[in-house]
Coordinates of C-alpha atoms in Angstrom, one line a residue:
X1 CA -13.4 -96.6 91.5
X2 CA -11.6 -93.8 89.7
X3 CA -11.3 -90.3 91.1
X4 CA -9.0 -87.5 92.2
X5 CA -9.5 -85.5 89.1
X6 CA -7.8 -88.1 86.9
X7 CA -9.7 -88.4 83.7
X8 CA -11.8 -91.5 84.1
X9 CA -12.3 -91.8 80.3
X10 CA -8.6 -91.8 79.8
X11 CA -8.1 -94.6 82.3
X12 CA -10.9 -96.6 80.8
X13 CA -9.5 -96.2 77.3
X14 CA -6.1 -97.4 78.4
X15 CA -7.6 -100.4 80.2
X16 CA -9.9 -101.0 77.2
X17 CA -6.9 -101.3 74.9
X18 CA -5.2 -103.7 77.3
X19 CA -8.4 -105.8 77.4
X20 CA -8.8 -105.7 73.7
X21 CA -5.3 -107.0 73.1
X22 CA -5.8 -109.7 75.7
X23 CA -9.2 -110.8 74.4
X24 CA -7.9 -110.9 70.7
X25 CA -5.1 -113.1 71.8
X26 CA -7.5 -115.5 73.4
X27 CA -9.8 -115.5 70.4
X28 CA -7.1 -116.9 68.2
X29 CA -6.7 -119.8 70.7
X30 CA -9.8 -122.1 70.9
X31 CA -8.6 -123.5 74.2
X32 CA -8.3 -120.1 75.8
X33 CA -11.7 -119.0 74.4
X34 CA -13.2 -122.1 76.0
X35 CA -11.5 -121.3 79.3
X36 CA -13.2 -117.9 79.3
X37 CA -16.6 -119.6 79.2
X38 CA -15.6 -121.6 82.3
X39 CA -14.7 -118.4 84.1
X40 CA -17.9 -116.5 83.5
X41 CA -19.8 -118.2 86.4
X42 CA -16.9 -117.5 88.8
X43 CA -16.8 -113.8 87.9
X44 CA -20.6 -113.4 88.4
X45 CA -20.5 -115.2 91.7
X46 CA -17.4 -113.6 93.0
X47 CA -18.3 -110.0 92.2
X48 CA -22.0 -110.3 93.2
X49 CA -21.3 -111.8 96.6
X50 CA -18.3 -109.5 97.2
X51 CA -20.3 -106.3 96.7
X52 CA -23.4 -107.8 98.5
X53 CA -21.2 -108.5 101.5
X54 CA -20.1 -104.8 101.6
X55 CA -23.7 -103.7 101.3
X56 CA -25.3 -106.0 103.9
X57 CA -22.6 -105.4 106.5
X58 CA -23.0 -101.6 106.1
X59 CA -26.8 -102.0 106.4
X60 CA -26.5 -104.1 109.5
X61 CA -24.3 -101.5 111.0
X62 CA -27.0 -98.9 110.5
X63 CA -26.2 -97.3 107.2
X64 CA -29.2 -97.3 104.8
X65 CA -27.3 -95.9 101.8
X66 CA -26.7 -99.3 100.1
X67 CA -30.4 -100.2 100.5
X68 CA -31.5 -96.9 98.9
X69 CA -29.1 -97.5 96.0
X70 CA -30.4 -101.0 95.4
X71 CA -27.2 -102.8 96.4
X72 CA -28.7 -105.3 99.0
X73 CA -29.4 -107.8 96.3
X74 CA -27.8 -110.9 94.7
X75 CA -28.7 -109.6 91.2
X76 CA -25.3 -109.5 89.4
X77 CA -26.3 -106.5 87.3
X78 CA -26.6 -104.3 90.4
X79 CA -22.9 -105.0 91.2
X80 CA -21.0 -105.4 87.9
X81 CA -18.5 -102.8 86.7
X82 CA -17.8 -103.3 83.0
X83 CA -14.0 -102.9 83.0
X84 CA -13.4 -104.5 86.4
X85 CA -15.6 -107.5 85.4
X86 CA -13.8 -108.1 82.1
X87 CA -10.4 -107.8 83.8
X88 CA -11.5 -110.4 86.4
X89 CA -12.6 -112.5 83.5
X90 CA -9.3 -112.4 81.5
X91 CA -6.7 -111.5 84.2
X92 CA -8.0 -113.2 87.3
X93 CA -8.3 -110.1 89.3
X94 CA -10.5 -107.0 89.0
X95 CA -13.4 -105.2 90.8
X96 CA -17.1 -104.7 91.0
X97 CA -19.2 -101.5 91.2
X98 CA -18.2 -99.9 94.5
X99 CA -20.8 -99.9 97.3
X100 CA -21.2 -96.3 98.6
X101 CA -21.6 -96.0 102.3
X102 CA -22.0 -93.1 104.8
X103 CA -20.1 -94.0 108.0
X104 CA -21.9 -91.2 109.9
X105 CA -25.0 -93.4 109.7
X106 CA -23.4 -96.3 111.6
X107 CA -24.8 -97.3 115.0
X108 CA -23.4 -95.2 117.9
X109 CA -22.0 -98.4 119.6
X110 CA -19.3 -98.7 117.0
X111 CA -16.6 -96.2 115.9
X112 CA -16.9 -95.0 112.3
X113 CA -13.4 -96.1 111.5
X114 CA -14.1 -99.6 112.8
X115 CA -17.4 -99.8 110.9
X116 CA -15.7 -98.7 107.7
X117 CA -13.0 -101.3 108.2
X118 CA -15.5 -104.0 108.8
X119 CA -17.5 -103.1 105.7
X120 CA -14.3 -103.1 103.6
X121 CA -13.2 -106.5 105.0
X122 CA -16.6 -108.1 104.4
X123 CA -16.0 -108.3 100.6
X124 CA -12.7 -110.3 100.6
X125 CA -13.9 -112.4 103.5
X126 CA -17.0 -113.4 101.5
X127 CA -14.7 -114.4 98.6
X128 CA -12.6 -116.6 100.8
X129 CA -15.7 -118.3 102.3
X130 CA -17.0 -119.0 98.8
X131 CA -13.6 -120.3 97.7
X132 CA -13.7 -122.8 100.7
X133 CA -17.3 -123.8 100.0
X134 CA -16.7 -124.6 96.4
X135 CA -13.4 -126.3 97.1
X136 CA -15.2 -128.6 99.5
X137 CA -17.8 -129.3 96.8
X138 CA -15.0 -130.1 94.3
X139 CA -13.3 -132.4 96.9
X140 CA -16.6 -134.3 97.5
X141 CA -17.0 -134.9 93.8
X142 CA -13.4 -136.1 93.5
X143 CA -13.9 -138.5 96.4
X144 CA -17.4 -139.8 95.9
X145 CA -18.2 -139.6 92.2
X146 CA -16.7 -142.8 90.8
X147 CA -17.5 -142.5 87.1
X148 CA -16.1 -139.6 85.1
X149 CA -17.7 -138.1 82.0
X150 CA -17.8 -134.9 80.1
X151 CA -20.5 -133.5 82.3
X152 CA -18.5 -134.1 85.5
X153 CA -15.4 -132.7 83.9
X154 CA -17.3 -129.5 82.9
X155 CA -18.7 -129.1 86.4
X156 CA -15.2 -129.6 87.9
X157 CA -13.8 -127.0 85.5
X158 CA -16.4 -124.5 86.5
X159 CA -15.9 -125.2 90.2
X160 CA -12.1 -124.6 89.8
X161 CA -12.7 -121.3 88.0
X162 CA -15.1 -120.2 90.8
X163 CA -12.5 -121.1 93.4
X164 CA -9.6 -119.3 91.6
X165 CA -11.7 -116.2 90.8
X166 CA -12.9 -115.8 94.4
X167 CA -9.3 -116.2 95.8
X168 CA -8.1 -113.7 93.2
X169 CA -10.7 -111.1 93.9
X170 CA -10.3 -111.5 97.7
X171 CA -6.5 -111.2 97.7
X172 CA -6.4 -108.4 95.1
X173 CA -8.8 -106.3 97.1
X174 CA -6.7 -106.7 100.3
X175 CA -3.8 -104.7 98.7
X176 CA -3.5 -101.6 100.9
X177 CA -3.7 -99.1 98.0
X178 CA -6.5 -96.8 97.2
X179 CA -9.1 -97.5 95.9
X180 CA -9.1 -101.1 97.0
X181 CA -10.7 -102.5 100.1
X182 CA -7.3 -103.1 101.7
X183 CA -6.6 -99.3 101.9
X184 CA -9.8 -98.7 103.9
X185 CA -9.0 -101.6 106.2
X186 CA -5.4 -100.6 106.7
X187 CA -5.9 -96.9 107.3
X188 CA -8.7 -97.4 109.8
X189 CA -6.6 -99.5 112.1
X190 CA -3.8 -97.0 112.0
X191 CA -3.3 -94.3 114.7
X192 CA -5.0 -91.0 113.8
X193 CA -1.8 -89.2 112.7
X194 CA -0.7 -92.1 110.5
X195 CA -4.2 -92.3 109.0
X196 CA -4.2 -88.6 108.3
X197 CA -0.8 -88.9 106.6
X198 CA -2.1 -91.8 104.4
X199 CA -5.3 -90.0 103.5
X200 CA -3.3 -86.9 102.4
X201 CA -1.3 -89.0 100.0
X202 CA -4.1 -91.2 98.6
X203 CA -3.7 -89.6 95.2
X204 CA 0.0 -90.6 95.0
X205 CA -0.8 -94.1 96.1
X206 CA -3.6 -94.2 93.5
X207 CA -1.3 -93.2 90.7
X208 CA 1.3 -95.8 91.8
X209 CA -1.4 -98.4 91.7
X210 CA -2.4 -97.4 88.1
X211 CA 1.2 -97.5 87.0
X212 CA 1.8 -100.9 88.6
X213 CA -1.4 -102.2 87.1
X214 CA -0.8 -101.1 83.5
X215 CA 2.9 -102.1 83.5
X216 CA 2.0 -105.6 84.6
X217 CA 4.2 -105.4 87.7
X218 CA 1.1 -105.8 89.9
X219 CA 0.1 -109.0 88.1
X220 CA 3.6 -110.4 88.5
X221 CA 3.4 -109.8 92.2
X222 CA -0.1 -111.0 92.9
X223 CA -0.4 -114.0 90.6
X224 CA 2.0 -116.2 92.5
X225 CA 0.2 -115.3 95.8
X226 CA -3.1 -116.4 94.3
X227 CA -1.6 -119.6 92.9
X228 CA 0.0 -120.4 96.3
X229 CA -3.3 -119.8 98.1
X230 CA -5.2 -121.9 95.6
X231 CA -2.7 -124.8 95.9
X232 CA -2.8 -124.7 99.7
X233 CA -6.6 -124.7 99.8
X234 CA -6.9 -127.6 97.3
X235 CA -4.3 -129.6 99.3
X236 CA -6.3 -129.1 102.5
X237 CA -9.5 -130.2 100.7

């Protein structure tokens, strides 16, 4: 995820400190600690299917790179990024291990820019599909399961965490800032000159993204959007 000559270790140390403070705060609160256990299945499912979607779409378009790197699998360990996964666990948005692709390998019946946009879009779309599927399952339980017990409550809690996590990962990755999927989608639908201008300034956008992330401003912007999307989906279900 990190690049452009910015010290990766420094970024990881900063994010690690933020994570440490967040986790310590949750450890002192039994309810928050229990909520973390509910979120783990959502994180594994959201990241695994998100990255798998990138890999399988690239492969279907003719690029064997994800296959050679062992990314066309639903094994979570092939897709988890340590920092991104923990952030998704404690903050509700993060990232997986990026799927590397080579657009020059795409089938000749599709433009490289279009193919790259489709591959990038596949991850968030997969998350939204999963959110809908698990929301429907939650709705069916609410409607048809008459008796309620601790087991049903736990299942519903896990389902809610899966729904929220998938919505969070999907929306977060649609932000049009490098290195997120949204930047690759956005720049590949722009005219050539505009795309060239954007690519020349990716490092600036990247630094802005890191500043917004660490300062918490990004979270303040995206959290209400995730909540609104979740509430809308649950109302529909």
